[in-house]
Amino acid sequence: MYLVDTNVMLAASAVHELSNHAVRAMPQEIELREMIYEWLAGFDQSDRRIVLDEEGLVRDEYERNMPFNMHGQEYGMQVLQNKLDKNLVEYVPINSLEANGEHIAVLEHAHEVLVTDREDRKWVACALAAQVLFDQVPPIAYGAETDWFIAEAQLMGIGLRFQRLLPDDWYNARVAAG
């Protein structure tokens, strides 16, 4: 089981020149995008499961960031559809609330302070819910996301797991640049 952050879906989609994300997805370096694409393609072809929340927050983020375009469905959405078609999706219950027009996941206060980006709370909530339901914590796969890199050690302290898809020096350079 894996939680796949949206930045992975975007970067893998951006490998295709007709993607709506070819210009703006991170990382910009094509060889790094290809590394992410290779991981996602391997995940797509495997029997590994993707974790989604019953509230639909993860899927809503995917759809918001990768809408169907005139050239077709973005690769990241194709992967999601393949997992749905093959019944390789685990749904987990999370708590959420609507605030200021946003639908966000609710975490315990001690966990909230570890996750500075409110959009990232859904991934933590899903990982914690999967731990309760399946007695295992699915790794959060991430690409060009320094927020995860910065918070990773503290979040591992509460039992979360991560799958970094880029070399450590890429993250270290971005964090050092501020």
Coordinates of C-alpha atoms in Angstrom, one line a residue:
M1 CA 0.0 0.0 0.0
Y2 CA 1.1 3.5 -0.8
L3 CA -0.1 7.0 -0.4
V4 CA 1.0 8.9 -3.5
D5 CA 1.4 12.7 -3.0
T6 CA 0.0 14.8 -5.9
N7 CA 3.4 16.1 -6.7
V8 CA 4.3 12.6 -7.9
M9 CA 1.3 12.5 -10.1
L10 CA 2.1 15.9 -11.6
A11 CA 5.8 15.3 -12.2
A12 CA 5.1 11.9 -13.8
S13 CA 2.4 13.5 -16.0
A14 CA 4.8 16.3 -17.0
V15 CA 7.1 13.9 -18.8
H16 CA 4.6 13.9 -21.6
E17 CA 5.0 17.1 -23.6
L18 CA 1.3 17.5 -24.2
S19 CA 0.6 17.5 -20.5
N20 CA -0.9 20.7 -19.0
H21 CA 1.9 20.4 -16.4
A22 CA 4.9 20.1 -18.7
V23 CA 5.9 23.7 -18.0
R24 CA 5.1 24.2 -14.3
A25 CA 5.5 20.8 -12.6
M26 CA 8.4 20.3 -10.2
P27 CA 11.1 19.2 -10.5
Q28 CA 11.9 21.1 -13.7
E29 CA 14.8 18.8 -14.6
I30 CA 13.6 16.2 -17.1
E31 CA 15.9 13.4 -15.8
L32 CA 14.4 13.9 -12.3
R33 CA 10.9 13.9 -13.7
E34 CA 11.7 10.7 -15.5
M35 CA 12.9 9.1 -12.2
I36 CA 9.5 9.9 -10.7
Y37 CA 7.7 8.7 -13.8
E38 CA 9.6 5.4 -13.7
W39 CA 8.6 4.9 -10.0
L40 CA 4.9 5.7 -10.8
A41 CA 4.9 3.5 -13.9
G42 CA 6.3 0.6 -11.8
F43 CA 3.6 1.3 -9.2
D44 CA 1.0 1.3 -11.9
Q45 CA 2.0 -2.0 -13.3
S46 CA 2.3 -3.7 -9.8
D47 CA -0.4 -5.1 -7.6
R48 CA 0.5 -2.6 -4.9
R49 CA -2.5 -0.8 -3.6
I50 CA -3.1 3.0 -3.4
V51 CA -4.7 4.4 -0.3
L52 CA -7.5 7.0 -0.6
D53 CA -9.7 8.6 2.0
E54 CA -13.5 7.9 2.3
E55 CA -14.0 11.7 2.4
G56 CA -12.6 12.1 -1.1
L57 CA -10.0 14.7 -0.2
V58 CA -7.1 12.9 -1.9
R59 CA -9.1 12.2 -5.1
D60 CA -10.4 15.8 -5.1
E61 CA -6.8 17.1 -5.0
Y62 CA -5.8 14.9 -7.8
E63 CA -8.8 16.0 -10.0
R64 CA -8.3 19.7 -9.1
N65 CA -4.6 19.5 -10.1
M66 CA -5.0 17.2 -13.1
P67 CA -8.2 17.9 -14.9
F68 CA -8.9 16.2 -18.2
N69 CA -7.4 18.3 -21.0
M70 CA -8.0 18.4 -24.8
H71 CA -5.0 16.0 -25.2
G72 CA -6.4 13.4 -22.9
Q73 CA -6.2 12.3 -19.3
E74 CA -3.0 13.1 -17.4
Y75 CA -0.8 10.1 -16.7
G76 CA -1.3 10.5 -12.9
M77 CA -5.0 10.2 -13.4
Q78 CA -4.6 7.2 -15.7
V79 CA -2.6 5.5 -12.9
L80 CA -5.4 6.2 -10.4
Q81 CA -8.0 4.9 -12.9
N82 CA -6.0 1.7 -13.4
K83 CA -5.9 1.1 -9.7
L84 CA -9.6 1.7 -9.4
D85 CA -10.3 -0.6 -12.4
K86 CA -8.2 -3.3 -10.8
N87 CA -9.7 -2.9 -7.4
L88 CA -6.3 -2.0 -5.9
V89 CA -7.6 0.9 -3.8
E90 CA -7.9 0.9 0.0
Y91 CA -10.3 3.5 1.4
V92 CA -9.7 4.7 4.9
P93 CA -12.0 6.8 7.1
I94 CA -10.6 10.2 8.2
N95 CA -12.1 13.2 10.0
S96 CA -12.5 16.4 8.1
L97 CA -14.1 19.8 8.3
E98 CA -15.0 22.7 6.0
A99 CA -13.3 25.9 6.9
N100 CA -13.0 29.1 4.9
G101 CA -14.1 27.3 1.7
E102 CA -11.6 24.5 2.3
H103 CA -12.3 20.9 3.1
I104 CA -9.4 19.8 5.2
A105 CA -8.4 16.7 7.3
V106 CA -8.5 17.0 11.0
L107 CA -5.6 15.7 13.1
E108 CA -4.9 15.6 16.8
H109 CA -3.2 18.8 17.8
A110 CA 0.1 17.1 18.5
H111 CA 0.1 15.9 14.9
E112 CA -1.2 19.1 13.4
V113 CA 1.8 21.1 14.7
L114 CA 4.1 18.7 12.7
V115 CA 2.3 19.4 9.4
T116 CA 2.6 23.1 8.5
D117 CA 0.7 22.7 5.2
R118 CA -3.0 22.2 5.8
E119 CA -3.3 20.4 2.4
D120 CA -0.8 17.8 3.6
R121 CA -2.9 16.8 6.7
K122 CA -5.0 14.4 4.6
W123 CA -1.9 12.3 3.8
V124 CA -1.0 12.0 7.5
A125 CA -4.7 11.3 8.5
C126 CA -4.8 8.5 5.8
A127 CA -1.5 7.0 7.0
L128 CA -2.7 7.0 10.6
A129 CA -6.1 5.5 9.6
A130 CA -4.4 2.8 7.6
Q131 CA -2.3 1.9 10.6
V132 CA -5.4 1.3 12.7
L133 CA -7.3 -0.6 9.9
F134 CA -4.5 -2.7 8.4
D135 CA -1.9 -2.7 11.2
Q136 CA 0.6 -1.2 8.8
V137 CA 1.5 2.3 7.7
P138 CA 1.7 2.9 4.0
P139 CA 4.6 5.1 3.0
I140 CA 3.8 8.5 1.6
A141 CA 5.6 8.6 -1.8
Y142 CA 6.7 12.1 -2.6
G143 CA 8.8 13.8 -5.3
A144 CA 9.5 17.6 -5.4
E145 CA 8.0 18.3 -2.0
T146 CA 10.4 19.9 0.5
D147 CA 7.7 20.2 3.2
W148 CA 7.8 16.4 3.5
F149 CA 11.5 16.3 3.5
I150 CA 11.7 18.9 6.3
A151 CA 9.0 17.2 8.5
E152 CA 10.0 13.6 7.7
A153 CA 12.1 12.9 10.8
Q154 CA 9.4 14.3 13.2
L155 CA 6.6 12.5 11.4
M156 CA 8.6 9.2 11.4
G157 CA 8.6 9.7 15.2
I158 CA 4.8 9.2 15.2
G159 CA 5.1 6.1 13.0
L160 CA 4.8 7.5 9.5
R161 CA 6.9 6.2 6.6
F162 CA 8.1 7.9 3.5
Q163 CA 9.3 7.0 0.0
R164 CA 11.5 9.8 -1.4
L165 CA 11.7 9.7 -5.1
L166 CA 14.5 12.2 -5.7
P167 CA 18.1 12.1 -4.5
D168 CA 18.8 13.6 -1.1
D169 CA 21.0 16.3 -2.5
W170 CA 18.1 17.7 -4.5
Y171 CA 16.1 18.2 -1.3
N172 CA 19.1 19.5 0.7
A173 CA 19.8 22.1 -2.0
R174 CA 16.2 23.3 -2.0
V175 CA 16.0 23.5 1.8
A176 CA 19.4 25.4 2.0
A177 CA 18.2 27.9 -0.6
G178 CA 15.3 28.7 1.7

